[in-house]
Structure formats: C-alpha cells, structure tokens
Tab-separated table of C-alpha atoms and ligand atoms in Angstrom:
chain	number	residue	atom	x	y	z
Q	18	UNK	CA	0.175	0.012	-0.016
Q	19	UNK	CA	1.573	3.315	-1.017
Q	20	UNK	CA	1.652	6.093	1.621
Q	21	UNK	CA	-1.651	8.062	1.632
Q	22	UNK	CA	-0.980	9.136	5.375
Q	23	UNK	CA	-0.805	13.021	4.565
Q	24	UNK	CA	-4.016	14.799	4.573
Q	25	UNK	CA	-4.688	16.605	1.178
Q	26	UNK	CA	-4.651	20.019	2.813
Q	27	UNK	CA	-1.032	19.500	3.324
Q	28	UNK	CA	-0.654	19.595	-0.512
Q	29	UNK	CA	-3.148	22.269	-1.108
Q	30	UNK	CA	-1.490	24.672	1.180
Q	31	UNK	CA	1.990	23.814	-0.261
Q	32	UNK	CA	0.623	24.520	-3.631
Q	33	UNK	CA	-0.658	27.789	-2.531
Q	34	UNK	CA	3.096	28.929	-1.234
Q	35	UNK	CA	5.223	27.377	-4.114
Q	36	UNK	CA	4.856	27.093	-7.959
Q	37	UNK	CA	4.127	23.533	-8.910
Q	38	UNK	CA	5.718	21.101	-9.783
Q	39	UNK	CA	7.698	20.351	-6.496
Q	40	UNK	CA	8.836	17.606	-4.475
Q	41	UNK	CA	7.386	17.652	-0.978
Q	42	UNK	CA	9.042	15.556	1.800
Q	43	UNK	CA	7.347	14.858	5.299
Q	44	UNK	CA	9.719	15.239	7.821
Q	45	UNK	CA	7.875	13.285	10.556
Q	46	UNK	CA	7.682	10.168	8.394
Q	47	UNK	CA	11.377	10.085	7.563
Q	48	UNK	CA	12.076	10.550	11.150
Q	49	UNK	CA	9.709	7.885	12.351
Q	50	UNK	CA	11.263	5.524	9.727
Q	51	UNK	CA	14.689	6.004	10.996
Q	52	UNK	CA	13.645	5.694	14.477
Q	53	UNK	CA	12.037	2.201	13.434
Q	54	UNK	CA	14.955	1.050	11.941
Q	55	UNK	CA	17.375	2.042	14.837
Q	56	UNK	CA	14.781	0.081	16.975
Q	57	UNK	CA	14.798	-2.865	14.943
Q	58	UNK	CA	18.470	-3.309	15.136
Q	59	UNK	CA	18.880	-2.028	18.498
Q	60	UNK	CA	19.912	-5.624	19.565
Q	61	UNK	CA	22.840	-5.221	17.439
Q	62	UNK	CA	26.430	-4.318	18.490
Q	63	UNK	CA	27.636	-1.147	16.920
Q	64	UNK	CA	24.528	-0.815	14.679
Q	65	UNK	CA	24.323	1.951	12.234
Q	66	UNK	CA	22.208	2.754	9.498
Q	67	UNK	CA	24.003	4.670	6.556
Q	68	UNK	CA	21.286	6.484	4.675
Q	69	UNK	CA	22.293	5.841	0.919
Q	70	UNK	CA	22.872	9.696	-0.040
Q	71	UNK	CA	21.975	8.809	-3.686
Q	72	UNK	CA	18.284	8.302	-3.035
Q	73	UNK	CA	17.677	11.822	-1.748
Q	74	UNK	CA	20.862	13.973	-1.755
Q	75	UNK	CA	19.683	17.090	0.222
Q	76	UNK	CA	21.600	18.348	3.310
Q	77	UNK	CA	18.437	19.258	5.372
Q	78	UNK	CA	17.492	15.555	4.804
Q	79	UNK	CA	20.796	14.302	5.516
Q	80	UNK	CA	21.063	16.565	8.817
Q	81	UNK	CA	17.741	15.485	10.160
Q	82	UNK	CA	18.791	11.837	9.764
Q	83	UNK	CA	21.849	12.584	11.556
Q	84	UNK	CA	19.932	13.988	14.278
Q	85	UNK	CA	18.198	10.285	14.331
Q	86	UNK	CA	21.593	8.824	14.667
Q	87	UNK	CA	22.209	7.712	11.094
Q	88	UNK	CA	25.452	7.928	9.188
Q	89	UNK	CA	25.537	8.334	5.237
Q	90	UNK	CA	26.739	5.989	2.567
Q	91	UNK	CA	28.262	7.754	-0.090
Q	92	UNK	CA	29.196	6.779	-3.846
Q	93	UNK	CA	30.858	9.592	-5.205
Q	94	UNK	CA	33.358	12.460	-4.440
Q	95	UNK	CA	30.548	14.961	-4.553
Q	96	UNK	CA	28.297	12.709	-2.272
Q	97	UNK	CA	31.459	12.591	0.014
Q	98	UNK	CA	31.785	16.566	0.024
Q	99	UNK	CA	27.980	16.925	0.823
Q	100	UNK	CA	28.520	14.515	3.715
Q	101	UNK	CA	31.377	16.492	5.259
Q	102	UNK	CA	29.649	19.759	4.802
Q	103	UNK	CA	26.678	18.389	6.596
Q	104	UNK	CA	28.761	17.400	9.643
Q	105	UNK	CA	29.304	13.769	8.963
Q	106	UNK	CA	32.870	12.511	9.647
Q	107	UNK	CA	34.938	9.367	10.423
Q	108	UNK	CA	32.820	6.315	11.129
Q	109	UNK	CA	29.630	8.169	10.284
Q	110	UNK	CA	30.579	7.736	6.520
Q	111	UNK	CA	30.485	4.743	4.334
Q	112	UNK	CA	32.025	4.875	0.898
Q	113	UNK	CA	30.620	2.425	-1.240
Q	114	UNK	CA	31.434	3.263	-4.917
Q	115	UNK	CA	32.531	0.977	-7.867
Q	116	UNK	CA	34.830	1.774	-10.796
Q	117	UNK	CA	35.558	5.309	-9.118
Q	118	UNK	CA	38.383	7.522	-9.903
Q	119	UNK	CA	41.157	6.574	-7.546
Q	120	UNK	CA	41.514	9.842	-6.166
Q	121	UNK	CA	37.904	9.614	-4.529
Q	122	UNK	CA	39.690	6.915	-2.021
Q	123	UNK	CA	42.049	9.747	-1.163
Q	124	UNK	CA	39.047	11.900	0.090
Q	125	UNK	CA	37.120	9.051	1.781
Q	126	UNK	CA	40.596	8.148	3.758
Q	127	UNK	CA	40.978	11.709	4.606
Q	128	UNK	CA	37.427	11.820	6.126
Q	129	UNK	CA	38.262	8.701	7.961
Q	130	UNK	CA	35.067	7.047	6.390
Q	131	UNK	CA	34.967	3.286	6.126
Q	132	UNK	CA	35.797	2.171	2.472
Q	133	UNK	CA	33.893	-0.751	0.898
Q	134	UNK	CA	36.153	-2.218	-1.812
Q	135	UNK	CA	33.975	-3.377	-4.810
Q	136	UNK	CA	36.633	-5.098	-6.577
Q	137	UNK	CA	39.959	-7.046	-5.643
Q	138	UNK	CA	41.957	-4.685	-7.698
Q	139	UNK	CA	40.843	-1.755	-5.517
Q	140	UNK	CA	43.093	-2.991	-2.874
Q	141	UNK	CA	46.212	-1.871	-4.616
Q	142	UNK	CA	44.496	1.545	-5.601
Q	143	UNK	CA	43.345	1.950	-1.795
Q	144	UNK	CA	46.884	1.357	-0.869
Q	145	UNK	CA	48.203	3.943	-3.154
Q	146	UNK	CA	45.539	6.420	-2.467
Q	147	UNK	CA	44.947	6.943	1.228
Q	148	UNK	CA	46.338	3.717	2.379
Q	149	UNK	CA	44.870	0.639	3.780
Q	150	UNK	CA	42.706	1.487	7.066
Q	151	UNK	CA	42.681	-0.918	10.068
Q	152	UNK	CA	39.104	-1.727	9.080
Q	153	UNK	CA	38.233	-2.511	5.662
Q	154	UNK	CA	35.117	-3.666	3.864
Q	155	UNK	CA	34.650	-6.025	0.983
Q	156	UNK	CA	31.733	-6.160	-1.201
Q	157	UNK	CA	30.610	-9.803	-1.948
Q	158	UNK	CA	28.996	-10.901	-5.013
Q	159	UNK	CA	27.361	-14.473	-4.671
Q	160	UNK	CA	27.107	-14.903	-8.492
Q	161	UNK	CA	24.184	-16.911	-10.188
Q	162	UNK	CA	20.593	-16.232	-9.123
Q	163	UNK	CA	19.659	-15.186	-5.822
Q	164	UNK	CA	16.323	-16.758	-4.300
Q	165	UNK	CA	15.123	-17.495	-1.004
Q	166	UNK	CA	12.120	-18.958	0.826
Q	167	UNK	CA	11.155	-20.824	-2.247
Q	168	UNK	CA	10.063	-17.352	-3.849
Q	169	UNK	CA	11.683	-18.075	-6.975
Q	170	UNK	CA	14.596	-15.602	-8.281
Q	171	UNK	CA	14.734	-12.237	-6.503
Q	172	UNK	CA	17.892	-10.985	-8.116
Q	173	UNK	CA	20.587	-11.890	-10.490
Q	174	UNK	CA	23.797	-11.141	-8.707
Q	175	UNK	CA	25.733	-13.126	-11.483
Q	176	UNK	CA	24.635	-10.100	-13.817
Q	177	UNK	CA	25.478	-7.630	-11.563
Q	178	UNK	CA	28.678	-5.544	-12.168
Q	179	UNK	CA	29.229	-5.130	-8.373
Q	180	UNK	CA	31.324	-6.912	-5.786
Q	181	UNK	CA	33.968	-9.909	-5.531
Q	182	UNK	CA	33.608	-13.453	-6.334
Q	183	UNK	CA	33.657	-15.743	-3.437
Q	184	UNK	CA	37.152	-17.233	-4.795
Q	185	UNK	CA	38.488	-13.993	-4.748
Q	186	UNK	CA	37.753	-12.915	-1.305
Q	187	UNK	CA	40.324	-15.383	0.625
Q	188	UNK	CA	43.480	-14.170	-1.258
Q	189	UNK	CA	42.247	-10.553	-1.045
Q	190	UNK	CA	41.791	-10.585	2.602
Q	191	UNK	CA	45.080	-12.299	3.203
Q	192	UNK	CA	46.545	-9.601	1.185
Q	193	UNK	CA	44.807	-6.781	2.963
Q	194	UNK	CA	46.062	-8.155	6.274
Q	195	UNK	CA	49.722	-8.182	4.815
Q	196	UNK	CA	49.357	-4.517	3.922
Q	197	UNK	CA	48.106	-3.756	7.558
Q	198	UNK	CA	44.319	-4.304	7.943
Q	199	UNK	CA	43.271	-5.450	11.321
Q	200	UNK	CA	40.001	-6.545	10.693
Q	201	UNK	CA	37.338	-6.407	7.990
Q	202	UNK	CA	33.611	-6.042	7.208
Q	203	UNK	CA	31.467	-7.720	4.624
Q	204	UNK	CA	28.853	-6.103	2.469
Q	205	UNK	CA	26.437	-7.689	-0.205
Q	206	UNK	CA	23.476	-6.125	-2.120
Q	207	UNK	CA	21.893	-8.980	-3.967
Q	208	UNK	CA	18.444	-7.778	-4.977
Q	209	UNK	CA	16.540	-4.233	-5.027
Q	210	UNK	CA	13.248	-2.971	-3.767
Q	211	UNK	CA	12.519	-6.216	-1.950
Q	212	UNK	CA	9.171	-6.000	-0.303
Q	213	UNK	CA	9.502	-9.563	1.047
Q	214	UNK	CA	10.173	-9.355	4.822
Q	215	UNK	CA	12.314	-12.387	4.057
Q	216	UNK	CA	15.203	-10.639	2.074
Q	217	UNK	CA	17.429	-9.219	4.868
Q	218	UNK	CA	17.343	-12.229	7.052
Q	219	UNK	CA	18.375	-14.482	3.878
Q	220	UNK	CA	21.072	-12.034	2.844
Q	221	UNK	CA	22.150	-11.795	6.355
Q	222	UNK	CA	22.565	-15.642	6.907
Q	223	UNK	CA	24.678	-15.934	3.754
Q	224	UNK	CA	26.944	-12.823	4.888
Q	225	UNK	CA	27.178	-14.010	8.394
Q	226	UNK	CA	28.343	-17.668	7.297
Q	227	UNK	CA	30.565	-16.538	4.521
Q	228	UNK	CA	32.336	-13.970	6.661
Q	229	UNK	CA	32.790	-16.066	9.645
Q	230	UNK	CA	34.326	-18.939	7.723
Q	231	UNK	CA	36.545	-16.274	5.721
Q	232	UNK	CA	37.600	-14.690	9.202
Q	233	UNK	CA	38.760	-18.162	10.306
Q	234	UNK	CA	40.650	-19.021	7.177
Q	235	UNK	CA	42.260	-15.420	6.664
Q	236	UNK	CA	43.015	-14.954	10.463
Q	237	UNK	CA	41.579	-11.485	10.028
Q	238	UNK	CA	38.783	-10.993	12.564
Q	239	UNK	CA	35.439	-10.062	11.279
Q	240	UNK	CA	34.350	-6.624	12.418
Q	241	UNK	CA	30.831	-6.033	10.945
Q	242	UNK	CA	28.364	-7.206	8.470
Q	243	UNK	CA	27.008	-4.551	6.305
Q	244	UNK	CA	23.481	-5.582	4.831
Q	245	UNK	CA	23.363	-2.615	2.388
Q	246	UNK	CA	20.125	-1.306	0.817
Q	247	UNK	CA	17.404	-3.149	-0.888
Q	248	UNK	CA	14.454	-3.260	1.689
Q	249	UNK	CA	11.745	-2.013	-0.525
Q	250	UNK	CA	8.576	0.128	-0.444
Q	251	UNK	CA	5.039	-0.830	-1.681
Q	252	UNK	CA	4.442	1.125	-4.767
Q	253	UNK	CA	1.145	-0.771	-5.467
Q	254	UNK	CA	-2.000	-1.252	-3.173
Q	255	UNK	CA	-1.704	-5.059	-3.118
Q	256	UNK	CA	1.612	-4.939	-1.268
Q	257	UNK	CA	1.782	-4.467	2.426
Q	258	UNK	CA	4.771	-2.328	3.860
Q	259	UNK	CA	7.693	-4.286	5.215
Q	260	UNK	CA	7.701	-4.719	8.953
Q	261	UNK	CA	11.103	-3.623	9.695
Q	262	UNK	CA	10.788	-4.703	13.423
Q	263	UNK	CA	10.119	-8.096	12.393
Q	264	UNK	CA	12.946	-7.941	9.966
Q	265	UNK	CA	15.260	-6.926	12.661
Q	266	UNK	CA	14.229	-9.742	14.834
Q	267	UNK	CA	14.810	-12.310	11.991
Q	268	UNK	CA	18.201	-10.847	11.249
Q	269	UNK	CA	18.728	-11.380	15.015
Q	270	UNK	CA	17.715	-15.111	14.855
Q	271	UNK	CA	20.195	-15.525	11.990
Q	272	UNK	CA	23.046	-13.812	14.076
Q	273	UNK	CA	22.297	-15.941	17.163
Q	274	UNK	CA	22.428	-19.293	14.911
Q	275	UNK	CA	26.067	-18.095	13.467
Q	276	UNK	CA	27.653	-15.925	16.117
Q	277	UNK	CA	25.624	-16.704	19.317
Q	278	UNK	CA	24.057	-14.054	21.580
Q	279	UNK	CA	24.928	-10.499	20.651
Q	280	UNK	CA	27.301	-8.912	23.047
Q	281	UNK	CA	29.130	-5.605	23.133
Q	282	UNK	CA	32.224	-5.646	20.879
Q	283	UNK	CA	30.874	-8.651	19.025
Q	284	UNK	CA	30.304	-8.685	15.258
Q	285	UNK	CA	28.520	-5.321	14.363
Q	286	UNK	CA	25.590	-4.660	12.069
Q	287	UNK	CA	25.405	-1.947	9.578
Q	288	UNK	CA	22.679	-1.096	7.017
Q	289	UNK	CA	22.688	1.287	3.947
Q	290	UNK	CA	18.906	1.838	3.329
Q	291	UNK	CA	17.760	4.487	1.042
Q	292	UNK	CA	14.475	3.897	-0.605
Q	293	UNK	CA	13.209	2.264	2.741
Q	294	UNK	CA	13.761	5.410	4.594
Q	295	UNK	CA	12.670	8.305	2.444
Q	296	UNK	CA	10.692	6.696	-0.428
Q	297	UNK	CA	7.276	6.811	0.902
Q	298	UNK	CA	7.812	10.235	2.471
Q	299	UNK	CA	8.090	12.179	-0.702
Q	300	UNK	CA	5.691	13.414	-3.248
Q	301	UNK	CA	5.825	15.067	-6.671
Q	302	UNK	CA	3.062	17.907	-6.553
Q	303	UNK	CA	1.963	18.558	-9.851
Q	304	UNK	CA	-0.823	20.357	-11.771
Q	305	UNK	CA	-3.111	19.292	-14.497
Q	306	UNK	CA	-2.443	21.817	-17.404
Q	307	UNK	CA	-3.187	20.010	-20.744
Q	308	UNK	CA	-6.163	17.510	-21.711
Q	309	UNK	CA	-6.281	15.942	-25.176
Q	310	UNK	CA	-8.382	13.384	-26.806
Q	311	UNK	CA	-6.748	11.462	-29.791
Q	312	UNK	CA	-6.374	7.679	-29.945
Q	313	UNK	CA	-6.074	7.958	-26.235
Q	314	UNK	CA	-7.142	10.270	-23.431
Q	315	UNK	CA	-4.260	12.085	-22.176
Q	316	UNK	CA	-3.789	14.429	-18.876
Q	317	UNK	CA	-0.695	16.595	-19.388
Q	318	UNK	CA	0.907	17.742	-15.995
Q	319	UNK	CA	3.561	20.311	-15.386
Q	320	UNK	CA	5.806	17.635	-14.058
Q	321	UNK	CA	7.710	15.400	-16.513
Q	322	UNK	CA	10.364	12.705	-16.161
Q	323	UNK	CA	12.854	15.308	-15.035
Q	324	UNK	CA	11.021	15.289	-11.917
Q	325	UNK	CA	10.635	11.536	-11.596
Q	326	UNK	CA	12.102	9.224	-14.379
Q	327	UNK	CA	11.252	5.919	-12.729
Q	328	UNK	CA	8.095	5.284	-14.871
Q	329	UNK	CA	9.880	6.391	-18.322
Q	330	UNK	CA	13.140	4.447	-17.193
Q	331	UNK	CA	11.882	1.193	-15.574
Q	332	UNK	CA	8.026	1.323	-16.483
Q	333	UNK	CA	7.872	1.670	-12.570
Q	334	UNK	CA	4.264	2.050	-11.053
Q	335	UNK	CA	3.563	5.230	-9.113
Q	336	UNK	CA	0.382	5.587	-7.387
Q	337	UNK	CA	-1.397	8.946	-8.306
Q	338	UNK	CA	-3.938	10.658	-6.377
Q	339	UNK	CA	-6.109	13.882	-7.385
Q	340	UNK	CA	-6.638	16.212	-4.584
Q	341	UNK	CA	-10.113	16.668	-3.435
Q	342	UNK	CA	-10.984	13.496	-5.506
Q	343	UNK	CA	-9.467	10.943	-3.308
Q	344	UNK	CA	-12.831	8.940	-2.974
Q	345	UNK	CA	-14.291	9.722	-6.212
Q	346	UNK	CA	-15.097	6.965	-8.579
Q	347	UNK	CA	-12.208	6.167	-11.095
Q	348	UNK	CA	-14.494	6.423	-14.135
Q	349	UNK	CA	-11.795	7.576	-16.588
Q	350	UNK	CA	-8.803	5.999	-18.079
Q	351	UNK	CA	-6.034	8.406	-18.695
Q	352	UNK	CA	-2.474	8.590	-19.691
Q	353	UNK	CA	-0.884	11.170	-17.511
Q	354	UNK	CA	1.942	12.642	-19.358
Q	355	UNK	CA	4.799	15.037	-18.941
Q	356	UNK	CA	5.955	17.628	-21.560
Q	357	UNK	CA	9.365	16.033	-22.691
Q	358	UNK	CA	9.606	15.368	-26.463
Q	359	UNK	CA	10.031	11.650	-25.552
Q	360	UNK	CA	7.000	9.443	-25.569
Q	361	UNK	CA	7.762	7.386	-22.655
Q	362	UNK	CA	7.472	10.568	-20.535
Q	363	UNK	CA	4.259	8.997	-19.001
Q	364	UNK	CA	3.588	8.898	-15.216
Q	365	UNK	CA	0.888	6.463	-15.855
Q	366	UNK	CA	-0.567	4.354	-18.852
Q	367	UNK	CA	-4.219	3.574	-19.150
Q	368	UNK	CA	-4.580	4.390	-15.540
Q	369	UNK	CA	-8.225	4.321	-14.116
Q	370	UNK	CA	-8.871	7.603	-12.393
Q	371	UNK	CA	-11.674	10.136	-11.518
Q	372	UNK	CA	-12.470	12.809	-13.947
Q	373	UNK	CA	-9.533	15.259	-14.090
Q	374	UNK	CA	-10.121	19.152	-14.805
Q	375	UNK	CA	-7.280	21.379	-15.772
Q	376	UNK	CA	-5.796	22.983	-12.590
Q	377	UNK	CA	-6.285	19.926	-10.500
Q	378	UNK	CA	-3.744	19.255	-8.024
Q	379	UNK	CA	-2.089	15.713	-8.663
Q	380	UNK	CA	0.003	13.839	-6.187
Q	381	UNK	CA	2.547	11.206	-7.548
Q	382	UNK	CA	3.443	9.144	-4.068
Q	383	UNK	CA	6.576	7.208	-3.205
Q	384	UNK	CA	8.820	9.779	-4.818
Q	385	UNK	CA	11.028	10.334	-1.801
Q	386	UNK	CA	13.871	7.921	-3.339
Q	387	UNK	CA	15.629	7.880	-6.474
Q	388	UNK	CA	13.358	10.530	-7.743
Q	389	UNK	CA	14.402	14.152	-7.770
Q	390	UNK	CA	18.100	12.486	-7.426
Q	391	UNK	CA	17.618	10.777	-10.863
Q	392	UNK	CA	16.519	14.108	-12.566
Q	393	UNK	CA	18.158	15.492	-15.628
Q	394	UNK	CA	17.561	18.382	-17.869
Q	395	UNK	CA	16.403	17.132	-21.299
Q	396	UNK	CA	14.635	19.497	-23.442
Q	397	UNK	CA	16.020	22.278	-21.263
Q	398	UNK	CA	13.371	21.345	-18.739
Q	399	UNK	CA	14.837	22.407	-15.419
Q	400	UNK	CA	14.965	20.815	-11.857
Q	401	UNK	CA	12.367	22.233	-9.460
Q	402	UNK	CA	11.932	22.832	-5.895
Q	403	UNK	CA	12.147	20.667	-2.933
Q	404	UNK	CA	9.933	21.653	0.043
Q	405	UNK	CA	10.340	19.991	3.683
Q	406	UNK	CA	6.774	19.570	5.282
Q	407	UNK	CA	8.123	20.175	8.774
Q	408	UNK	CA	7.099	18.437	11.905
Q	409	UNK	CA	5.684	21.658	13.143
Q	410	UNK	CA	3.458	22.067	10.143
Q	411	UNK	CA	5.223	24.643	8.587
Q	412	UNK	CA	7.038	24.427	5.049
Q	413	UNK	CA	10.805	24.934	4.125
Q	414	UNK	CA	12.030	25.135	0.883
Q	415	UNK	CA	15.240	23.191	1.094
Q	416	UNK	CA	16.279	23.408	-2.530
Q	417	UNK	CA	15.113	26.235	-4.974
Q	418	UNK	CA	14.033	25.301	-8.608
Q	419	UNK	CA	16.873	25.903	-11.107
Q	420	UNK	CA	16.645	28.859	-13.384
Q	421	UNK	CA	17.974	29.042	-17.096
Q	422	UNK	CA	21.083	30.713	-15.871
Q	423	UNK	CA	21.862	27.569	-13.797
Q	424	UNK	CA	21.588	25.575	-17.097
Q	425	UNK	CA	23.761	27.994	-18.882
Q	426	UNK	CA	26.245	28.239	-15.876
Q	427	UNK	CA	28.641	25.627	-17.385
Q	428	UNK	CA	28.347	26.783	-20.979
Q	429	UNK	CA	30.748	28.575	-23.153
Q	430	UNK	CA	29.033	31.064	-25.391
V	17	PLP	C1	21.623	2.116	-4.006
V	17	PLP	C2	22.587	1.790	-2.833
V	17	PLP	C3	22.116	1.522	-1.643
V	17	PLP	C4	20.499	1.977	-1.242
V	17	PLP	O1	19.650	1.072	-1.975
V	17	PLP	P1	18.026	1.334	-1.662
V	17	PLP	O2	17.653	0.311	-2.971
V	17	PLP	O3	17.788	2.645	-1.975
V	17	PLP	O4	18.063	0.818	-0.274
V	17	PLP	C5	22.724	1.002	-0.774
V	17	PLP	N1	24.034	0.674	-0.783
V	17	PLP	C6	24.628	0.803	-2.021
V	17	PLP	C7	25.771	0.412	-2.126
V	17	PLP	C8	23.861	1.187	-3.031
V	17	PLP	O5	24.474	1.288	-4.276
C-alpha cells in the first residue's frame, strides 16, 4: 500500500505557497522510519544505518537523519563532500562506490570513512590512495541467481557489475592483512526493492556464514556485516509495507545461529537503506495543465520525467491521486503525461482515475527516493524545488528551482 498518510490540505497549502511542480517531503515520516530502523536493530552491536545519499541527496534531509543517529553511505566524491559539509565524519561515513576515480579513495580516507571495496583490484588502488585502513570492508557478489524461501528468483547477482566473487575473497583478505588491515567488514547487495520481509534475513545468513568462515581462514577478525540497501517499499496497493521490526528480529535469529547471543564488542551490523527511509515520505506535487483526446485520453501535467524518471526508465508504477477527488469513482482511463519530446514521458498509462479538470492538483506518491535525485535536464526542462513539510506544520524550501541561468552556467558562449 503506498503512503496516503498526509491529509490533502497539506498539499493544497503547499501549492498555494510554491509554484508547481515540486517535491514535498514529510519530515515526521522520515524521522519515524529512521527510528523504526534503529529500534529494529537495537539488539545489534555497533549498529548504524548509513542512509544511501544517492536516494535523496539534500543536506536538510541528511542533517535530520544525522539527528536520528544515522550515518551516510556515499558513492561519489560529490556525495562525500556533501556529507562532510553536513557535519558527518569518520565512522559516520561509508564509501561504497564502484569503478570510481582513484582520487575519491584519498578523500574518503581523509574523512576517515569506512571504505567498501568493490573489486580485488581496489586493494592496490586504496593502498596507493590514502592507504589501507585498519578496518576495511569488502563487497561480496554471490554470483548466479539469488532466491530465498522458495520465492523464485529475486535478483541476478551473476549479471551485476558489483562485488567480488567468492573465490577472490580469501586471497584478497590475506593480502589486506599483509598490507596492514586489522579487521574486515563484509557487504552484499543482492536484490533491489525487496518487499518480501525475508530478504534481509536471507542475505544476513549468507553474509554471516561466509564472513565467519573467511575470518577463520584468513586470520583477519570480522568487524561487521553490512546488509546494504534493498529493503523495498510498496508502490502498489496490493503489497503491504515491510515490517522492519520483524525483519530486525529475524536478522537477530540468524545472527544468534552463527555468532551466538549478541554482546558488546561482538560482530557489528550496518545497513545502507535508501528507498526504505525516504521513499514513501516524498511526493511530486503537480498540476493538470492540458487535456487531449486523440487515440487515447491524455492529461498533461506540469511535471515530467525530469522530476521522476522511474516510470519512463523502468516502467515503474507510482500511485497518483487527485486532490479533493481521493474518494471519487475512477470512471476515466488516462495516460498522465509530462511535456518532454519523448514518448515514454508518462507517469501512468491506461490508469483508471476520477475525472480530471485542468488546474487539478495531482500527487505522485512514493517519490522520496531515487526521484529528484535521478532528475536530468533534457529538453532544457529544469529541476524544480524541494519542500520539507516540517514536523511543526510549517513548510521550508530546501532546494530552490533551477533557472535558465543555472543551466547556462557551465556553457561557453
Ligand atoms: C543504491 C545503494 C543503496 C541503497 O539502495 P536502496 O534500494 O535505496 O535501499 C545502498 N548501498 C549501495 C552500495 C547502493 O548502491
């Protein structure tokens, strides 16, 4: 079930103050989810959620997550700089990039971040760029297909560009030890947007077993397991939200099976959730600006794939509601389109909806992660504003809309 928790007047009042389209984020919901995650893993030694910055790279969001005790997972130099400017440092930062320019290691090391090595060749690169830290994390790719609980194939790690093969791990860890590493962490990301609550526990079991065997074989102690991201959110009505408290409990059971009862100083747990933290708490607020009847019935809105590319890029489903018509019967069938000269710029295809009039406010749900962040400027359409709907009921613009001058700023005339 997508998130319908905000009353519609929250959107109406925002649209009175700020020109559409814009992204609106619900501070209360984001904070609550961060607290839920922290509670779910409160049993785990040295637990930290490293919010995946790429999901919603806005300083105000990162700062409020820091207040909730979260760190950040960065995947580029720019994200590292943003993290530093938001006050994150040292073990509050995880750097998980792949095929990155080597100098990015230098910056990660200067900040004292945990570095998550995506490939065996990164060992030498890191040694030359900032040096091997005492604690180093390696990223496992289990290969083949990933399935659990008899649910069929959930992911295809063997086709993914990320991580080390199992066979590369022992020689790699042995070399890391030789180069001065004192302990290691292990990370894996085997499937994305998993709304099956069994995903994290199944992944955890694999990582716990693989890493504890490698610790014995290599003589390098295991410091932590990083379960990465991938816990999903329900974009459609037929899927229930993941009960993160239950997930935490099931990961705990797997932990006890492999490591025994958790104790201070024992193997730590980290997560890098992105979508799960902010996804349901963000909305694209847009207005119907055009109606067209040809071979199909189109409603044009003032947002386009620049604000949210997931439907165009992956055929992703996003719930769309019409403010004031939430309970009206869905008697019409529309394609809801943006203005790009690109036919896949559609937020919905053949969607049953109540009758829409020009000027109606439309809310595209579950746009709090991998939404604004994936925006681009095709057709010279510019990125729009981000608004934080604060816990105190106020609104704060946390990113202004781009102007043509922003678009021109990098050009030679
Ligand atoms: C994208 C990413 C995440 C976050 O993924 P979600 O699906 O948003 O939870 C976490 N870790 C790494 C390394 C990633 O690339």
